[in-house]
Amino acid sequence: MDVAVSLFLPIFADITVYCGKMGINHNMNNMKKTFLFVALMLATSFAFAASFPQADGVYRLVNVATGKAVTNGDVAAHNTYLSVADVDAASKGQEWTMVSLSSKEPLFVLYNENHNQAIDMALSSGTPGKLLQWDATCTDNQTFYVNVVDASTGIVQLLCKGERELVLKVQNDGSLLMEKGATGELTHFRLDFVKQNKVDYLPVIGRYFIIREQSSGYALNTRGVKDNNARV
């Protein structure tokens, strides 16, 4: 039984007892149906909020204030600064996979599979917090805490995992910067669902991987030996 529905069952019982004492019985079925309907609607809302954003879902990140999408300009090179541009359904540089790093918190790496690059906050660079792209390392520089502003419309804020006062904000020139204490619609992004993906080759904690040599297809194997210094 769904948690939200179970929370409402004691209410049904209390209403039945109260109405019985007052001699009111003819509307009980309708009242119960109404409360059950409300409970199911809330349960659906809770379930949606709990699963948003979807792990390994591919999204287009559209800024609420500007109506423009986060993009790498369809460039695959390291250190390419990200910006916002007009929404383009044909642009692969606007498609970002939400790679989940935790089952307890909404921590995600935003990875562009088309260009094999992840969004990086570059917090120790010469322009700290100015978003660029780099190989996926799944480190704190690439890990965002997704703060859901409105699950029903898919609006979120992207916060730095290690310092959650740092919030992603669109700048006047269209660049993207992690700003301390930033608020408002320039920090709000709508996650427009593109497709479901499955990224199996990022070094994500909690996942297991088979390591294969590319040309031969052979995989590393300990042949069942668990001892220290066992040959591979």
Short mmCIF file of C-alpha atoms in Angstrom, two decimals:
data_model
loop_
_atom_site.label_atom_id
_atom_site.label_comp_id
_atom_site.label_asym_id
_atom_site.label_seq_id
_atom_site.Cartn_x
_atom_site.Cartn_y
_atom_site.Cartn_z
CA MET A 1 0.00 0.00 0.00
CA ASP A 2 1.28 3.46 -0.87
CA VAL A 3 2.47 5.51 2.11
CA ALA A 4 0.32 8.50 1.20
CA VAL A 5 -2.83 6.34 1.00
CA SER A 6 -2.08 4.60 4.30
CA LEU A 7 -1.79 7.99 6.00
CA PHE A 8 -5.39 8.72 5.11
CA LEU A 9 -6.92 5.42 6.32
CA PRO A 10 -7.17 6.54 9.98
CA ILE A 11 -9.07 9.60 8.74
CA PHE A 12 -11.64 7.34 7.06
CA ALA A 13 -12.11 5.41 10.30
CA ASP A 14 -12.53 8.57 12.39
CA ILE A 15 -15.11 9.95 9.98
CA THR A 16 -17.09 6.69 10.12
CA VAL A 17 -17.21 6.67 13.93
CA TYR A 18 -18.13 10.36 14.17
CA CYS A 19 -20.87 10.19 11.56
CA GLY A 20 -22.29 7.03 13.13
CA LYS A 21 -22.64 8.81 16.47
CA MET A 22 -24.35 11.74 14.78
CA GLY A 23 -26.71 9.50 12.84
CA ILE A 24 -25.23 10.56 9.50
CA ASN A 25 -24.76 7.60 7.18
CA HIS A 26 -26.15 8.44 3.74
CA ASN A 27 -23.10 10.43 2.53
CA MET A 28 -20.40 8.19 3.98
CA ASN A 29 -19.57 6.35 0.75
CA ASN A 30 -19.24 9.60 -1.18
CA MET A 31 -17.04 11.12 1.51
CA LYS A 32 -14.80 8.08 1.59
CA LYS A 33 -14.50 8.11 -2.19
CA THR A 34 -13.56 11.79 -2.12
CA PHE A 35 -10.85 11.29 0.51
CA LEU A 36 -9.52 8.24 -1.30
CA PHE A 37 -9.31 10.22 -4.55
CA VAL A 38 -7.38 13.01 -2.80
CA ALA A 39 -5.05 10.47 -1.19
CA LEU A 40 -4.31 8.82 -4.52
CA MET A 41 -3.60 12.19 -6.14
CA LEU A 42 -1.16 13.06 -3.35
CA ALA A 43 0.45 9.63 -3.62
CA THR A 44 0.99 10.17 -7.34
CA SER A 45 2.52 13.60 -6.68
CA PHE A 46 4.84 12.18 -4.00
CA ALA A 47 5.94 9.36 -6.30
CA PHE A 48 6.68 11.80 -9.15
CA ALA A 49 8.66 14.12 -6.90
CA ALA A 50 10.66 11.21 -5.49
CA SER A 51 11.67 10.02 -9.00
CA PHE A 52 12.49 13.46 -10.44
CA PRO A 53 14.85 13.91 -12.11
CA GLN A 54 15.12 10.37 -13.47
CA ALA A 55 18.50 8.72 -13.06
CA ASP A 56 20.10 8.33 -16.50
CA GLY A 57 17.38 10.49 -18.02
CA VAL A 58 18.53 12.78 -20.81
CA TYR A 59 17.32 16.35 -20.38
CA ARG A 60 17.59 19.73 -22.02
CA LEU A 61 18.30 22.37 -19.33
CA VAL A 62 16.26 25.44 -20.20
CA ASN A 63 16.73 28.57 -18.12
CA VAL A 64 13.40 29.97 -16.93
CA ALA A 65 14.38 33.64 -17.20
CA THR A 66 15.94 33.53 -20.68
CA GLY A 67 14.17 30.57 -22.28
CA LYS A 68 17.56 29.37 -23.52
CA ALA A 69 19.23 25.98 -23.08
CA VAL A 70 22.59 25.01 -21.59
CA THR A 71 24.93 24.03 -24.41
CA ASN A 72 28.53 23.26 -25.29
CA GLY A 73 27.94 24.67 -28.76
CA ASP A 74 28.32 21.14 -30.20
CA VAL A 75 32.04 21.28 -29.42
CA ALA A 76 33.72 18.23 -27.90
CA ALA A 77 37.01 19.83 -26.81
CA HIS A 78 38.17 19.97 -23.18
CA ASN A 79 37.90 23.31 -21.40
CA THR A 80 35.10 24.52 -23.64
CA TYR A 81 33.08 27.04 -21.65
CA LEU A 82 29.36 26.38 -21.54
CA SER A 83 26.67 28.95 -22.20
CA VAL A 84 22.98 29.24 -22.98
CA ALA A 85 21.61 29.38 -26.52
CA ASP A 86 18.27 29.19 -28.30
CA VAL A 87 16.63 25.81 -27.81
CA ASP A 88 17.53 23.54 -30.72
CA ALA A 89 16.05 20.04 -30.77
CA ALA A 90 18.68 18.99 -33.32
CA SER A 91 21.63 20.11 -31.17
CA LYS A 92 23.33 17.21 -29.37
CA GLY A 93 25.28 19.75 -27.35
CA GLN A 94 22.09 20.55 -25.43
CA GLU A 95 21.44 16.96 -24.30
CA TRP A 96 22.62 16.16 -20.76
CA THR A 97 22.30 12.79 -19.04
CA MET A 98 21.59 12.95 -15.30
CA VAL A 99 23.98 10.35 -13.86
CA SER A 100 22.94 9.60 -10.28
CA LEU A 101 25.72 9.29 -7.70
CA SER A 102 23.63 8.60 -4.60
CA SER A 103 20.48 6.74 -3.57
CA LYS A 104 20.10 9.01 -0.51
CA GLU A 105 20.55 12.49 -1.98
CA PRO A 106 19.79 14.06 -5.39
CA LEU A 107 23.44 14.17 -6.45
CA PHE A 108 24.08 14.07 -10.18
CA VAL A 109 26.81 14.42 -12.77
CA LEU A 110 25.54 16.08 -15.97
CA TYR A 111 27.12 14.17 -18.81
CA ASN A 112 26.91 14.73 -22.56
CA GLU A 113 27.21 11.29 -24.09
CA ASN A 114 27.34 12.65 -27.62
CA HIS A 115 30.61 14.48 -26.90
CA ASN A 116 31.88 12.35 -23.98
CA GLN A 117 32.14 15.38 -21.70
CA ALA A 118 30.73 16.28 -18.28
CA ILE A 119 29.79 19.69 -16.89
CA ASP A 120 32.59 20.86 -14.60
CA MET A 121 32.46 23.77 -12.11
CA ALA A 122 36.23 24.28 -12.29
CA LEU A 123 36.26 25.62 -8.74
CA SER A 124 40.05 25.89 -8.52
CA SER A 125 40.58 27.48 -11.94
CA GLY A 126 41.42 31.09 -12.74
CA THR A 127 37.70 31.78 -13.09
CA PRO A 128 36.29 29.55 -10.33
CA GLY A 129 32.73 28.41 -10.81
CA LYS A 130 32.52 29.30 -14.51
CA LEU A 131 31.10 26.17 -16.11
CA LEU A 132 33.15 24.30 -18.67
CA GLN A 133 33.29 20.70 -19.85
CA TRP A 134 35.83 17.99 -19.09
CA ASP A 135 36.20 14.22 -19.04
CA ALA A 136 33.77 12.66 -16.57
CA THR A 137 35.59 12.19 -13.26
CA CYS A 138 32.54 12.19 -10.95
CA THR A 139 34.48 14.33 -8.46
CA ASP A 140 33.01 17.17 -6.39
CA ASN A 141 33.82 19.61 -9.20
CA GLN A 142 31.30 17.75 -11.35
CA THR A 143 28.71 16.78 -8.74
CA PHE A 144 25.55 18.87 -8.48
CA TYR A 145 22.91 18.81 -5.77
CA VAL A 146 19.61 19.13 -7.63
CA ASN A 147 17.25 21.30 -5.62
CA VAL A 148 13.72 20.73 -6.94
CA VAL A 149 11.85 24.05 -6.99
CA ASP A 150 8.67 22.72 -8.63
CA ALA A 151 8.46 19.05 -9.60
CA SER A 152 5.17 19.51 -11.44
CA THR A 153 6.80 21.82 -13.99
CA GLY A 154 10.30 20.32 -13.80
CA ILE A 155 11.97 23.42 -12.35
CA VAL A 156 15.24 22.94 -10.43
CA GLN A 157 18.28 24.76 -9.15
CA LEU A 158 21.76 23.28 -9.53
CA LEU A 159 23.88 23.60 -6.39
CA CYS A 160 27.48 22.64 -5.74
CA LYS A 161 27.66 19.41 -3.76
CA GLY A 162 30.51 20.55 -1.52
CA GLU A 163 29.34 24.15 -0.98
CA ARG A 164 25.60 24.37 -1.42
CA GLU A 165 25.48 28.13 -1.17
CA LEU A 166 26.98 28.10 -4.67
CA VAL A 167 24.10 28.13 -7.16
CA LEU A 168 24.27 28.01 -10.94
CA LYS A 169 23.19 31.32 -12.50
CA VAL A 170 23.02 32.60 -16.06
CA GLN A 171 25.14 35.72 -16.57
CA ASN A 172 24.35 38.76 -18.73
CA ASP A 173 26.66 37.50 -21.49
CA GLY A 174 25.01 34.07 -21.52
CA SER A 175 27.81 32.32 -19.66
CA LEU A 176 27.15 30.12 -16.63
CA LEU A 177 28.61 30.78 -13.20
CA MET A 178 28.25 29.26 -9.74
CA GLU A 179 27.32 32.24 -7.53
CA LYS A 180 27.15 32.29 -3.75
CA GLY A 181 23.62 32.83 -2.47
CA ALA A 182 22.17 33.43 -5.96
CA THR A 183 18.36 33.37 -6.24
CA GLY A 184 15.66 34.20 -8.78
CA GLU A 185 14.67 32.89 -12.18
CA LEU A 186 18.20 33.19 -13.59
CA THR A 187 19.00 30.28 -11.24
CA HIS A 188 15.93 28.27 -12.26
CA PHE A 189 16.23 25.64 -14.96
CA ARG A 190 13.45 23.57 -16.48
CA LEU A 191 14.45 19.99 -17.19
CA ASP A 192 12.86 19.08 -20.52
CA PHE A 193 12.92 15.30 -20.88
CA VAL A 194 14.49 14.07 -24.13
CA LYS A 195 14.87 10.32 -23.65
CA GLN A 196 15.92 7.63 -21.20
CA ASN A 197 19.55 6.61 -21.34
CA LYS A 198 21.83 4.18 -19.54
CA VAL A 199 25.38 5.34 -18.95
CA ASP A 200 27.30 2.25 -17.89
CA TYR A 201 30.87 3.39 -18.40
CA LEU A 202 31.32 6.27 -15.98
CA PRO A 203 33.28 5.53 -12.76
CA VAL A 204 30.22 5.85 -10.53
CA ILE A 205 30.41 4.73 -6.88
CA GLY A 206 28.13 1.77 -6.19
CA ARG A 207 28.21 0.38 -9.73
CA TYR A 208 30.24 -2.57 -10.95
CA PHE A 209 32.12 -2.68 -14.22
CA ILE A 210 33.74 -5.23 -16.52
CA ILE A 211 37.01 -3.86 -17.87
CA ARG A 212 37.69 -5.02 -21.44
CA GLU A 213 40.61 -4.49 -23.77
CA GLN A 214 39.12 -2.60 -26.71
CA SER A 215 40.71 -4.39 -29.68
CA SER A 216 40.43 -7.99 -28.42
CA GLY A 217 37.35 -7.74 -26.22
CA TYR A 218 39.13 -9.70 -23.46
CA ALA A 219 38.14 -8.76 -19.88
CA LEU A 220 40.26 -8.57 -16.73
CA ASN A 221 39.75 -11.71 -14.64
CA THR A 222 41.16 -12.99 -11.32
CA ARG A 223 39.86 -16.50 -12.16
CA GLY A 224 38.00 -16.57 -8.85
CA VAL A 225 41.12 -16.01 -6.71
CA LYS A 226 40.48 -13.48 -3.93
CA ASP A 227 43.94 -13.47 -2.33
CA ASN A 228 46.11 -10.36 -2.18
CA ASN A 229 48.58 -10.14 -5.07
CA ALA A 230 46.53 -12.64 -7.13
CA ARG A 231 47.42 -12.59 -10.81
CA VAL A 232 44.97 -10.96 -13.20
#
